[in-house]
């Protein structure tokens, strides 16, 4: 009887282990499928953002606007993203990540269709603002969803996948804008609208909502304060230096990207195809690194070292862009610069997610807000400086990125012990 009981117990334990392994594998597969859908959504969003880069000179000629007005048009997207990002972060904590993502993708499709259909400046500004709202809804929800379905050890890899989708969007976006624009300068925007609707449909059908138990672990505590007070109070947070670096990086990159098409058009006479090729080639390395070895790089060197080195390289090669005098040298400079930026973004996101503990949605919203702040000021300043001298935007971007390097170099390491105690 004892032997039977022991054998029965052993058999039962084996069955339980098999069931547990089956459930675990099912969960892992579901999470991988969810990450893929999140990557698709964020990829579509940033494809739409990147569409405008290679056709900026053509838009300037078509609309008869100068660099300053173009900078304002680019900044309009980020102004609305800044305003709505903290609200969207809290919204994803309260009503669910999936609902917020679906709403954001619908708005994105509307904004892209509108930008392709209208012809007047006020309506173009309205279209860009709707696009900013869509990004504000999608980005914090995607980042928080990723934190919900990954462990601390997997989070760097998960963030790397999401940021790889962002990078790939910037790769595909300019390529679409540069090549499809030959069939009509507005065609790429219609294609982005269709892509947004398809991504929304796939997410509605196949993206699971995060369980309430997992959601509660990363839910933001109820804090009823406005955006300005959140930004003003952020200096007290342990991740404030990371937020400043987010702003510096987005400011520098926005300076570079906003006037890049205009810069090479005025200096070299590059076509939209040339511009699309340079940006595409310069972004490929970042996407490959994020997908393959970014998690290893973070674990090997830590967030601070990756952030510091990336800022220094970004500052150096932004200034070097002013000194090159040929197509292939510009390709090489852009290649290294984009690689540094594409390492910087997920490193900062990983660092802040470790500080955030139970406030993943809230901190992701602040991350998006500081990114938007840089993306507002950067294009406005770059456009105004471009009207004075085509090299001034890059000089300023280099200085700002170098200041970010000094700030990051003097900052403290991520307090891993504090993170563990909070988790």
Short mmCIF file of C-alpha atoms in Angstrom, two decimals, residues 42 49 54 155 157 162 203 270 278 313 328 334 349 383 420 423:
data_model
loop_
_atom_site.label_atom_id
_atom_site.label_comp_id
_atom_site.label_asym_id
_atom_site.label_seq_id
_atom_site.Cartn_x
_atom_site.Cartn_y
_atom_site.Cartn_z
CA UNK A 42 4.90 50.66 -32.47
CA UNK A 49 6.63 59.49 -38.23
CA UNK A 54 12.97 62.47 -47.01
CA UNK A 155 13.03 43.28 -19.40
CA UNK A 157 15.63 42.13 -23.96
CA UNK A 162 10.26 47.24 -28.71
CA UNK A 203 -4.40 43.61 -32.06
CA UNK A 270 20.45 65.03 -52.77
CA UNK A 278 21.17 57.36 -46.17
CA UNK A 313 29.56 59.17 -29.95
CA UNK A 328 29.41 57.98 -48.92
CA UNK A 334 24.85 58.70 -40.28
CA UNK A 349 14.11 52.88 -21.00
CA UNK A 383 14.12 75.21 -38.16
CA UNK A 420 14.96 44.41 -5.73
CA UNK A 423 9.88 44.27 -6.51
#
